[in-house]
Structures are given as C-alpha cells and as structure tokens.
Tab-separated table of C-alpha atoms in Angstrom:
chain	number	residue	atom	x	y	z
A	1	UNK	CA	-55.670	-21.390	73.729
A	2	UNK	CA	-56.481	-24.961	72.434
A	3	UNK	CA	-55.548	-26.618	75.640
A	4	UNK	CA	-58.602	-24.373	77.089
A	5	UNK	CA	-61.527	-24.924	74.154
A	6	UNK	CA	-60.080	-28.887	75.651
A	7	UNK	CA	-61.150	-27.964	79.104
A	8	UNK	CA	-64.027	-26.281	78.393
A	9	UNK	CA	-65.382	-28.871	76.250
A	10	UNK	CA	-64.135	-31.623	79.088
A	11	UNK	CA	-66.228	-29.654	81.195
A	12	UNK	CA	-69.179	-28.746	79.524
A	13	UNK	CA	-72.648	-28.512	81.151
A	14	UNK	CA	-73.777	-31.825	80.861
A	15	UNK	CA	-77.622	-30.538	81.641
A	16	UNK	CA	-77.387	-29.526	78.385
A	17	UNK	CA	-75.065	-31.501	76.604
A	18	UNK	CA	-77.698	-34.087	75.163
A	19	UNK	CA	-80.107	-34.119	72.067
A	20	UNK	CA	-83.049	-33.999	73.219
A	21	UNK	CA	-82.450	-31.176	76.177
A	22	UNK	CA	-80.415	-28.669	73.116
A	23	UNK	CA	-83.603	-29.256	70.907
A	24	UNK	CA	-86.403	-27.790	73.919
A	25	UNK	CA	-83.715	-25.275	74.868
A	26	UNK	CA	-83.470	-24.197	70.731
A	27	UNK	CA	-87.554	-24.123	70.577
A	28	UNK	CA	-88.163	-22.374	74.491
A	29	UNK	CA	-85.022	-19.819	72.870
A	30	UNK	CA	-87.143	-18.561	69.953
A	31	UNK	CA	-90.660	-18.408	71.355
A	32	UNK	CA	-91.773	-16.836	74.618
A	33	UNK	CA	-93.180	-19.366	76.162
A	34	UNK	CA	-95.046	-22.530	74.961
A	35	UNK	CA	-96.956	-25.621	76.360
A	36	UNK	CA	-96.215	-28.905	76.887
A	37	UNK	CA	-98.225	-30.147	73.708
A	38	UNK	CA	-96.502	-27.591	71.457
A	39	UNK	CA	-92.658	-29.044	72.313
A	40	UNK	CA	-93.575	-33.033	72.583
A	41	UNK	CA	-94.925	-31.847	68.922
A	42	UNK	CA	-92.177	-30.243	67.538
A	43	UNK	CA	-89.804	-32.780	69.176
A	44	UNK	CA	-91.766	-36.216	68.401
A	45	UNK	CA	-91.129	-38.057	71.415
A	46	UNK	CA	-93.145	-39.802	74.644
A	47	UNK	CA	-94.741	-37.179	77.020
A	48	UNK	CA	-92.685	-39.848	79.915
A	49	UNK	CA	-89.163	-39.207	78.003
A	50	UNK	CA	-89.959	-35.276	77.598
A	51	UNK	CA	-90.701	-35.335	81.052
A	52	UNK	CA	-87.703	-36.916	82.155
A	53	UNK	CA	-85.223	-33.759	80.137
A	54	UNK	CA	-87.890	-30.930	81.172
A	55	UNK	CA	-87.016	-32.167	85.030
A	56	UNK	CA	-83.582	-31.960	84.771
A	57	UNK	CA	-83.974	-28.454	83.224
A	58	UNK	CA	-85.834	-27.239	85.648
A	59	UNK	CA	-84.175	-28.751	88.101
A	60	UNK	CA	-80.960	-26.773	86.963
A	61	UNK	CA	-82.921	-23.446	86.708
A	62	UNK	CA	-82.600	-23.242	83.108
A	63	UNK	CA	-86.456	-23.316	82.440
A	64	UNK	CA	-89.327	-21.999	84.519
A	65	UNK	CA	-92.730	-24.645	84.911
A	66	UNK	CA	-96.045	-23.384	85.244
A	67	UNK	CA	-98.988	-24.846	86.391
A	68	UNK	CA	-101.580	-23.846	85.176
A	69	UNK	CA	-105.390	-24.182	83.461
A	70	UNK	CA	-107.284	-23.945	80.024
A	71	UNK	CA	-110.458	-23.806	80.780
A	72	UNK	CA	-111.129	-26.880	82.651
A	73	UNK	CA	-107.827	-29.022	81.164
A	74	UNK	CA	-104.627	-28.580	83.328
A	75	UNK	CA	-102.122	-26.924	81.043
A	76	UNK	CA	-98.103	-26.762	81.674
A	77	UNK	CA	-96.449	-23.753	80.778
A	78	UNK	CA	-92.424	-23.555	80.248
A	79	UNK	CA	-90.139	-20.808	79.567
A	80	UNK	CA	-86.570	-20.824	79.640
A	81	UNK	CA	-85.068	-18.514	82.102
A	82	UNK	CA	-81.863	-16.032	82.147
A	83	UNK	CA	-79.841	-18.379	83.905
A	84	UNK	CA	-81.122	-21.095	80.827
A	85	UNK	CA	-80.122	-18.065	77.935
A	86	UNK	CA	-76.919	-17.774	79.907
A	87	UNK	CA	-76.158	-21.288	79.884
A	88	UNK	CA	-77.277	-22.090	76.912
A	89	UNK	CA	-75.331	-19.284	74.877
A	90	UNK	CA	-72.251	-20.129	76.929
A	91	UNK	CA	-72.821	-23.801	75.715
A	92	UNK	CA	-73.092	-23.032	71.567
A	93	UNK	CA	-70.687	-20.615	72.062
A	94	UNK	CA	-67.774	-23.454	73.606
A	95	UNK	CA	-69.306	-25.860	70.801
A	96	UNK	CA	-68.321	-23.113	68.219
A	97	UNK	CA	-65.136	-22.617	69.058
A	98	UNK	CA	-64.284	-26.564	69.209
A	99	UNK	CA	-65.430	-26.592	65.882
A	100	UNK	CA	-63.559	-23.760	64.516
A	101	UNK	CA	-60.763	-25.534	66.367
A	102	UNK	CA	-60.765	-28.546	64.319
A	103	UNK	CA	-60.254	-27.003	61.199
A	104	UNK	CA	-63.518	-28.564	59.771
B	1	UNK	CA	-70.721	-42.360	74.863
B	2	UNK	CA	-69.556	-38.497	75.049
B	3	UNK	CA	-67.985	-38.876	71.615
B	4	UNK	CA	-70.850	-40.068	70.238
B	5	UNK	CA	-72.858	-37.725	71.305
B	6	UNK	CA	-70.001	-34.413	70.707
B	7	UNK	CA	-70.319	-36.139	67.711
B	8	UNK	CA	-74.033	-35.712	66.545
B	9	UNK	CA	-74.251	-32.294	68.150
B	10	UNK	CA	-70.653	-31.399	66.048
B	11	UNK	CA	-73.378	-32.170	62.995
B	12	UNK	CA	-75.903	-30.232	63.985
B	13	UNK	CA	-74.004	-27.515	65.781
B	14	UNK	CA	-71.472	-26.902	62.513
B	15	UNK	CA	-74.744	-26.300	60.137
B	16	UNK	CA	-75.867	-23.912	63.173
B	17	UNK	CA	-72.691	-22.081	62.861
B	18	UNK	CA	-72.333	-22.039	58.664
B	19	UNK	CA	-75.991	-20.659	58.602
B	20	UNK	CA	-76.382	-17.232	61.291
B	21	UNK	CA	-80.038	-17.590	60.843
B	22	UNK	CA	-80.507	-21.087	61.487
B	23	UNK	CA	-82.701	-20.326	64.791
B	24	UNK	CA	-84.302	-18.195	62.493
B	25	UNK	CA	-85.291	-21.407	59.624
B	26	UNK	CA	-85.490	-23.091	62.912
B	27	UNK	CA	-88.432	-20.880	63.904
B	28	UNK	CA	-90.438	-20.594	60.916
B	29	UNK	CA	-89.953	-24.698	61.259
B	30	UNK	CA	-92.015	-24.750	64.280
B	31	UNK	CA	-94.277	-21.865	63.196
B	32	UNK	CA	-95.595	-24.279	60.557
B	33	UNK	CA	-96.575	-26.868	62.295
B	34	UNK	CA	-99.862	-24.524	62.394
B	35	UNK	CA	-100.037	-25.298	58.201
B	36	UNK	CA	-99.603	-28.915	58.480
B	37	UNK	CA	-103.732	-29.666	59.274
B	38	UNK	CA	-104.515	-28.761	55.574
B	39	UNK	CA	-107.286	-26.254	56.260
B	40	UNK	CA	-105.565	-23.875	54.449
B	41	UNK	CA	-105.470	-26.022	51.141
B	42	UNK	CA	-109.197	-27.289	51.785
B	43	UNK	CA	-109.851	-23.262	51.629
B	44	UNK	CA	-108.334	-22.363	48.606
B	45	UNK	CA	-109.808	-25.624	46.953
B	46	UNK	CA	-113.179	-24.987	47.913
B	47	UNK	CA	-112.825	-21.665	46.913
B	48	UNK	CA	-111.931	-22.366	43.672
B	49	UNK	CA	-114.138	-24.969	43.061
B	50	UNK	CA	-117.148	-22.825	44.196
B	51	UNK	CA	-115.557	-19.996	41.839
B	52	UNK	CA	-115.486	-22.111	39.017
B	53	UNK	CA	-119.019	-23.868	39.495
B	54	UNK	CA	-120.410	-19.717	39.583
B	55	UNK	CA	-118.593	-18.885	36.427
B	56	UNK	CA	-120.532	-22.232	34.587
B	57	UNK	CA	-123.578	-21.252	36.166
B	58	UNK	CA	-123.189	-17.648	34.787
B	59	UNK	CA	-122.589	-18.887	31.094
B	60	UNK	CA	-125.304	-21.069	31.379
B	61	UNK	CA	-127.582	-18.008	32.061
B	62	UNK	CA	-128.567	-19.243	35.474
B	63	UNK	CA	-130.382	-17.285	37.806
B	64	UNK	CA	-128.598	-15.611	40.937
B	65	UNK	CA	-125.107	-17.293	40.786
B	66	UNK	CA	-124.323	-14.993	42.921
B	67	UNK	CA	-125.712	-17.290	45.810
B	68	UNK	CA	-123.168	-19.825	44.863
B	69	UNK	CA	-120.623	-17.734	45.193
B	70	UNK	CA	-122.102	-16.978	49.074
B	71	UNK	CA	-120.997	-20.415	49.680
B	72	UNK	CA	-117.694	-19.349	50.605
B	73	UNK	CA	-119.451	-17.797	53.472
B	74	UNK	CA	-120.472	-21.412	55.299
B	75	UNK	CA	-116.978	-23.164	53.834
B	76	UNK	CA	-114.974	-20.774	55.817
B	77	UNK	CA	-116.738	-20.929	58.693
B	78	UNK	CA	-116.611	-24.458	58.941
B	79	UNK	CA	-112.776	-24.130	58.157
B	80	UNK	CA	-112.004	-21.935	60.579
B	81	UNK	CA	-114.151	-23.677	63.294
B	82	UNK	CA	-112.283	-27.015	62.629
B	83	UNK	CA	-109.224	-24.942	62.978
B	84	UNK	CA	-110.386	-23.342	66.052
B	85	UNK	CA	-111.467	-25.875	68.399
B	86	UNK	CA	-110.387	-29.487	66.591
B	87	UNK	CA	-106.507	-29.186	64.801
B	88	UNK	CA	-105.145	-26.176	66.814
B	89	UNK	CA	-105.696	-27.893	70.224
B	90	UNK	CA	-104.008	-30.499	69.371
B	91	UNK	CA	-100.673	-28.504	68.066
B	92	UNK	CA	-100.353	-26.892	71.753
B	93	UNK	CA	-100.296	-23.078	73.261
B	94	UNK	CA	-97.686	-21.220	72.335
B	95	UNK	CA	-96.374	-17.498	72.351
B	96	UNK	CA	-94.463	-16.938	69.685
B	97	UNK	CA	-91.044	-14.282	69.772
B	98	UNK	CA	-91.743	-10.230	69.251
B	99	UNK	CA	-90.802	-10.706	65.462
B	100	UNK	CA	-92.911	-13.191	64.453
B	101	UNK	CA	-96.052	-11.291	66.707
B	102	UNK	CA	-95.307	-8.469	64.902
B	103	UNK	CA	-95.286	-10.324	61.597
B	104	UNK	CA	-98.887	-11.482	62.661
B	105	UNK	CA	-99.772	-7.748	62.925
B	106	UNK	CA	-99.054	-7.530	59.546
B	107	UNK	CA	-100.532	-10.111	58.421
B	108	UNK	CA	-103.672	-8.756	59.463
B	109	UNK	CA	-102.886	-5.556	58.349
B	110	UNK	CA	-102.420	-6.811	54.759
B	111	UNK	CA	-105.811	-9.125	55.090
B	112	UNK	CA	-107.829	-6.015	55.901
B	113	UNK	CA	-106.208	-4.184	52.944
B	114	UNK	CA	-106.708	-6.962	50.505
B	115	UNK	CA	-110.703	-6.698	51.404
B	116	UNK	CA	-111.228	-3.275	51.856
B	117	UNK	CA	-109.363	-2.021	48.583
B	118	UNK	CA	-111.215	-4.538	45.898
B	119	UNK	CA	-114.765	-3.042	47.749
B	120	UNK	CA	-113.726	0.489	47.198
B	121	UNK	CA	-112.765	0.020	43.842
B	122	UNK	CA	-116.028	-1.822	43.007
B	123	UNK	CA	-118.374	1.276	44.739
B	124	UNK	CA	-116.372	3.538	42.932
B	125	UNK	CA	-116.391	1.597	39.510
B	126	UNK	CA	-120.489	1.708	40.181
B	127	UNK	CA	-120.773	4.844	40.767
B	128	UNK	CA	-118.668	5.799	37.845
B	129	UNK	CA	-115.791	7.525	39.246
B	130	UNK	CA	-113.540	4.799	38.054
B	131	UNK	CA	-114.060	4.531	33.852
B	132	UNK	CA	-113.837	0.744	32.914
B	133	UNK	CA	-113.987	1.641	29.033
B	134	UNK	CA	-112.388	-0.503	26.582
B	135	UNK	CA	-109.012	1.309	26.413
B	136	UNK	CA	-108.133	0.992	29.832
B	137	UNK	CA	-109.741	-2.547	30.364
B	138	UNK	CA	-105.862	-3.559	30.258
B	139	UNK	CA	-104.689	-1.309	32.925
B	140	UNK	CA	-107.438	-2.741	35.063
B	141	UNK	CA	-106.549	-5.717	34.693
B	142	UNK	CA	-103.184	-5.773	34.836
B	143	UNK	CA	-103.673	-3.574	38.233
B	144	UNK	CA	-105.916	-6.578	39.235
B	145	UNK	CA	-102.830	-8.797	38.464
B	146	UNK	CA	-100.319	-7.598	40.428
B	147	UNK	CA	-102.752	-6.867	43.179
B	148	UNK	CA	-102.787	-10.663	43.380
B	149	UNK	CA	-99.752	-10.894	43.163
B	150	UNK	CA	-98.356	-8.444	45.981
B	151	UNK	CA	-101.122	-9.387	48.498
B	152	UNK	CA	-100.501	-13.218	48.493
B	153	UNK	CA	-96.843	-12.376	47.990
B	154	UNK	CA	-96.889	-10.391	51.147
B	155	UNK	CA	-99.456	-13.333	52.639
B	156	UNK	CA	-96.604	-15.803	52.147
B	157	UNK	CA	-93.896	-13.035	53.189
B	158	UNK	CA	-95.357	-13.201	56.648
B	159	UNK	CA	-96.488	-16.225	57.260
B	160	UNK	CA	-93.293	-18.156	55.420
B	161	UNK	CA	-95.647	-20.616	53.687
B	162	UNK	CA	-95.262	-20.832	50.108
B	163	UNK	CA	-99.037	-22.416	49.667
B	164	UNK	CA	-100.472	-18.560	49.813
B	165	UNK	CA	-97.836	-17.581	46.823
B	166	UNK	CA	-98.981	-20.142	44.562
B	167	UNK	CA	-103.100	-19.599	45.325
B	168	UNK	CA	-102.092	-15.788	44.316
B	169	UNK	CA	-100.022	-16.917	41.261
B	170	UNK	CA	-103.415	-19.570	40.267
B	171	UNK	CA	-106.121	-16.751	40.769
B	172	UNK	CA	-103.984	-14.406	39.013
B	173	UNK	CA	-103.503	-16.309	35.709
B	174	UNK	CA	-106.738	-17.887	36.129
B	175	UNK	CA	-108.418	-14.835	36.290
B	176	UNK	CA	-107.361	-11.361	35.166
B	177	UNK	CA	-104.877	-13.025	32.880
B	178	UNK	CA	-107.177	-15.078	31.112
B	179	UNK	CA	-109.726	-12.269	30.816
B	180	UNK	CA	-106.341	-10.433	28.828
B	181	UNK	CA	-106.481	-13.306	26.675
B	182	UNK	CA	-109.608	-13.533	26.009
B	183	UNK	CA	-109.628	-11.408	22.899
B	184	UNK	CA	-107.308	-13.579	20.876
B	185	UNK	CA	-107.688	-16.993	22.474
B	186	UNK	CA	-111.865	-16.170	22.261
B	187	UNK	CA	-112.128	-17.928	25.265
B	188	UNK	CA	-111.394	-18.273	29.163
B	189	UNK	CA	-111.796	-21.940	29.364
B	190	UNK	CA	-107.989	-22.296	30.220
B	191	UNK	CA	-108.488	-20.206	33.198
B	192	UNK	CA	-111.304	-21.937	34.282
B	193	UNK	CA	-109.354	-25.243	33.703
B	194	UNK	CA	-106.408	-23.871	35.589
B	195	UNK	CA	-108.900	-23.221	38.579
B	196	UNK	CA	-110.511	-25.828	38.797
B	197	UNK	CA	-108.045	-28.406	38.563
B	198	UNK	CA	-105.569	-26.096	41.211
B	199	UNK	CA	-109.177	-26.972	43.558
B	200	UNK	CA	-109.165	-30.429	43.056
B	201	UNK	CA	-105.553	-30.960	43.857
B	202	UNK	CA	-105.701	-28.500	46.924
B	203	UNK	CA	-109.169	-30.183	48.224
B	204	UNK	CA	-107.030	-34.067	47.912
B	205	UNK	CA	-103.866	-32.762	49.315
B	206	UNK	CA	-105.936	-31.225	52.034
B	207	UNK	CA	-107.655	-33.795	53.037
B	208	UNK	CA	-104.925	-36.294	53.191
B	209	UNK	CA	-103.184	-33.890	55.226
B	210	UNK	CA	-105.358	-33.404	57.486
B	211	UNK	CA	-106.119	-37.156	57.894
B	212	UNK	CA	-102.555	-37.476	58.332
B	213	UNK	CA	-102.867	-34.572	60.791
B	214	UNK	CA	-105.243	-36.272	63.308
B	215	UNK	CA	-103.260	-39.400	63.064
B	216	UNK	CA	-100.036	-38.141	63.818
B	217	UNK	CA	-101.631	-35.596	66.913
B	218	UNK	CA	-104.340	-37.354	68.040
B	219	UNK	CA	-106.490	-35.579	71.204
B	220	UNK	CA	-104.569	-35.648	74.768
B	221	UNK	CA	-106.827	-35.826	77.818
B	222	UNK	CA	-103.744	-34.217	79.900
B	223	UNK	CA	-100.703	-32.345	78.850
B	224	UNK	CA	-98.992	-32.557	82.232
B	225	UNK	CA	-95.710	-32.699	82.824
C-alpha cells in the first residue's frame, strides 16, 4: 500500500503540482466562473506570470477560456472543467493520503 | 526542487485536510474581497454621524430635522455609485457557487424585511392599533432591540462579515437601550456618544481603506489573458 501512495506521488500531475496553478484551481473550484481581474486579485501576482499557469491549464484541459466583452473592454472568462474537477480531486486526494502516510 | 515544493503544498494541504471546510473559509476569503473598498464602513459612519447631528438638532428645537435625516438619501447613493462603477470594477466579474447565490437571495430577503417591518409598525403605531403607553414602552423597546440585533445578525450570517454585527450591536445600545436607560441615567448622552464616536472611527477606517483599496487595485485598461 505505501509503496503505491510512493508511486502515485512520484507520478503526480505535475500541471498541477505547483503553487500558484493549486491556488486558481482552489478559487475556479468554489465559484462558477470568474474573470481574469477577480483571480490575479485574489492571487496577487503579474497578469504575465498568471498568464503563464492559466496556459498550461488550459492547455491540459483542466480550465475552459473565454473570450469575451464588457461593454466595450475585452473581458476573459475561465472556468475549470470536469476533466480539471477530476484531476484536481484525484490530486488532493493522493496528497491526503501521503500525508496520512507520514504519520504527521 | 520537488521536495521543496511537496514540501510547501504538505503545509498547506495538511491544514486543508485537519479543517473539512477549508474551501469553505477559503470561499468566504475571496467573497470579501468585495468588503475590502470600505464603502460599507463610510455607510454606517455617515449614517451615524447624520443620526447623531438630527438628534442635536431635535434637542435644540430646530426646525424640520427631519431633512437632515434625508441626507442618508444622497450618502447612499453616492456610496453605492462609487461601489458600482469605481471599486467593483476593479475587484473583477465573478459568479459565485449555488450556496453563496442563494445566500445573496437571502440577503435580500432579510433587507426587504428589515424595511418593510419598522414602516408597518410605525403606520400602525399612528393609527393607533399598536398602544405605545408607558407600561409597555419596555416591550417596545426591547422588541426594537433584538430586532437589531437579529437583522444585522442575519446581515453578517450571510454575508460572513462581522462589520454588519457590530453596526447592529452600536445602533442597538445606542439607541433603544439608551432610551431604557433613560429613566434612571436622565439622559441619552451615552448613546449619542456611543454613535457618534462608532461614526467617526467607521468614516477614518473607511477611508483609509478605501485609499488603500485604489492603491492596491488600481484601474486595468485590459484584463486579457
């Protein structure tokens, strides 16, 4: 049983094994959908370094991108996607049992 | 480099899993950023600043403090305009989870109840159907109290900001509870002190938020990714 929470965690998705990518996938988990604005916000970094981690999500399929406008202002809509819940649960839930496998 | 960062997310991952609700406290956490302009406070302190500025007038005899009291009228407005179309573009769009749209729901629910009920108790305390003699000055307000009290408590209940609680608790014991006083203290200047020095601190603290606001989020010409 150990030996496998070791290969799972050896082989964890990387996509979303990294600060900044866990943090938009928590906020995008709990709301519906949100803008741009609303997660560089929350998370306090550059728009270029959000950019960077909302590509690689999307790239993955774990978040949806919309184009779209607000009034006259382009506006970018994200959302995660099932694949991202998937993912994302399947990630916290090999985290958790690493965890409880260290006795801590 | 992995350990390291196993490492961080261990942290933050092990509080996830000691708390079940941490998405939950993680929510609200974003929900607030909507509180952190200080429109809210500027609100409440103009409003009891403008309260307290009526009741002087009315001991002084003046004429028509009511129309001081109208002021709230133009200081919301202006509030909620600022709100509108300065702070709350510069938080971002966002549509929030089932629960927390429902909670909104609510929310309104309760605001509508908290106007409508004082209005039909004042028509009906005109028109005499409610008694407001001596004996049961008390009851009335004690049931003005608690009204207070379970409005803003339910205010703060669903919008998780503790700033609605303690502008219920203020009005409540700077109103209604000094008026219980009144007959052995043999006067309501406390209340009136309470008030007006809960504005003052809400009208500082909400302007230095919100200066701090518009610092900290200043206006984006593009939100692109």
């Amino acid at each position: 049983m150990s030996y496998k929470i070791l290969s799972d965690i050896i082989s964890i998705d990387k996509t979303i094994h990294e600060p900044v990518r866990i943090a938009i996938l928590s906020i995008l988990s709990i709301v519906e959908k949100a803008d741009f604005l609303y997660i560089k916000n929350n998370l306090e970094i550059t728009q270029g370094n959000l950019s960077s981690h909302l590509n690689k999500l999307e790239s993955a399929g774990y978040i949806e991108v919309e184009k779209t406008y607000k009034g006259k202002r382009p506006a970018t809509i994200l959302r995660i996607t099932d694949s991202g819940i998937k993912n994302f649960e399947k990630y916290l839930q090999i985290m958790k049992s690493f965890i409880e496998l260290s006795g801590v | 480099m992995f350990a390291v960062q196993t490492t961080i997310l261990y942290i933050l991952i092990c509080n996830a899993m000691k708390h079940k609700t941490l998405f939950q406290e993680f929510e609200k956490k974003t929900f607030q950023l909507h509180f952190n302009d200080g429109i809210f406070e500027l609100l409440f302190g103009g409003m009891f600043i403008i309260y307290v500025i009526n009741s002087y007038a009315d001991n002084i005899g003046r004429e028509n403090p009511l129309l001081i009291r109208l002021l709230i009228i133009p200081l919301t407005l202006i509030l909620v305009s600022v709100k509108m179309f300065i702070t709350n573009p510069r938080v971002g769009y966002v549509k929030y989870s089932k629960t927390r749209r429902k909670k909104q729901k609510w929310l309104l629910l309760v605001g509508v109840f908290a106007q409508v009920i004082p209005l039909i108790a004042y028509f009906l305390s005109v028109k005499g159907i409610i008694q407001t003699e001596q004996k049961s000055q008390f009851l009335s307000l004690f049931i003005e109290f608690a009204f207070l009290i379970i409005v803003f408590g339910l205010i703060t209940f669903f919008t998780d900001y503790i700033l609605f609680f303690i502008t219920g608790l203020i009005y409540a014991f700077g109103v209604p509870f000094s008026k219980f006083l009144e007959p052995w203290l043999h006067t309501r200047n406390y209340g009136y002190g309470l008030i007006s020095l809960a504005g003052l601190v809400f009208l500082f603290y909400g302007i230095y938020k919100l200066v701090i606001f518009l610092k900290k989020y200043p206006k984006t010409k593009t939100d692109e990714l």
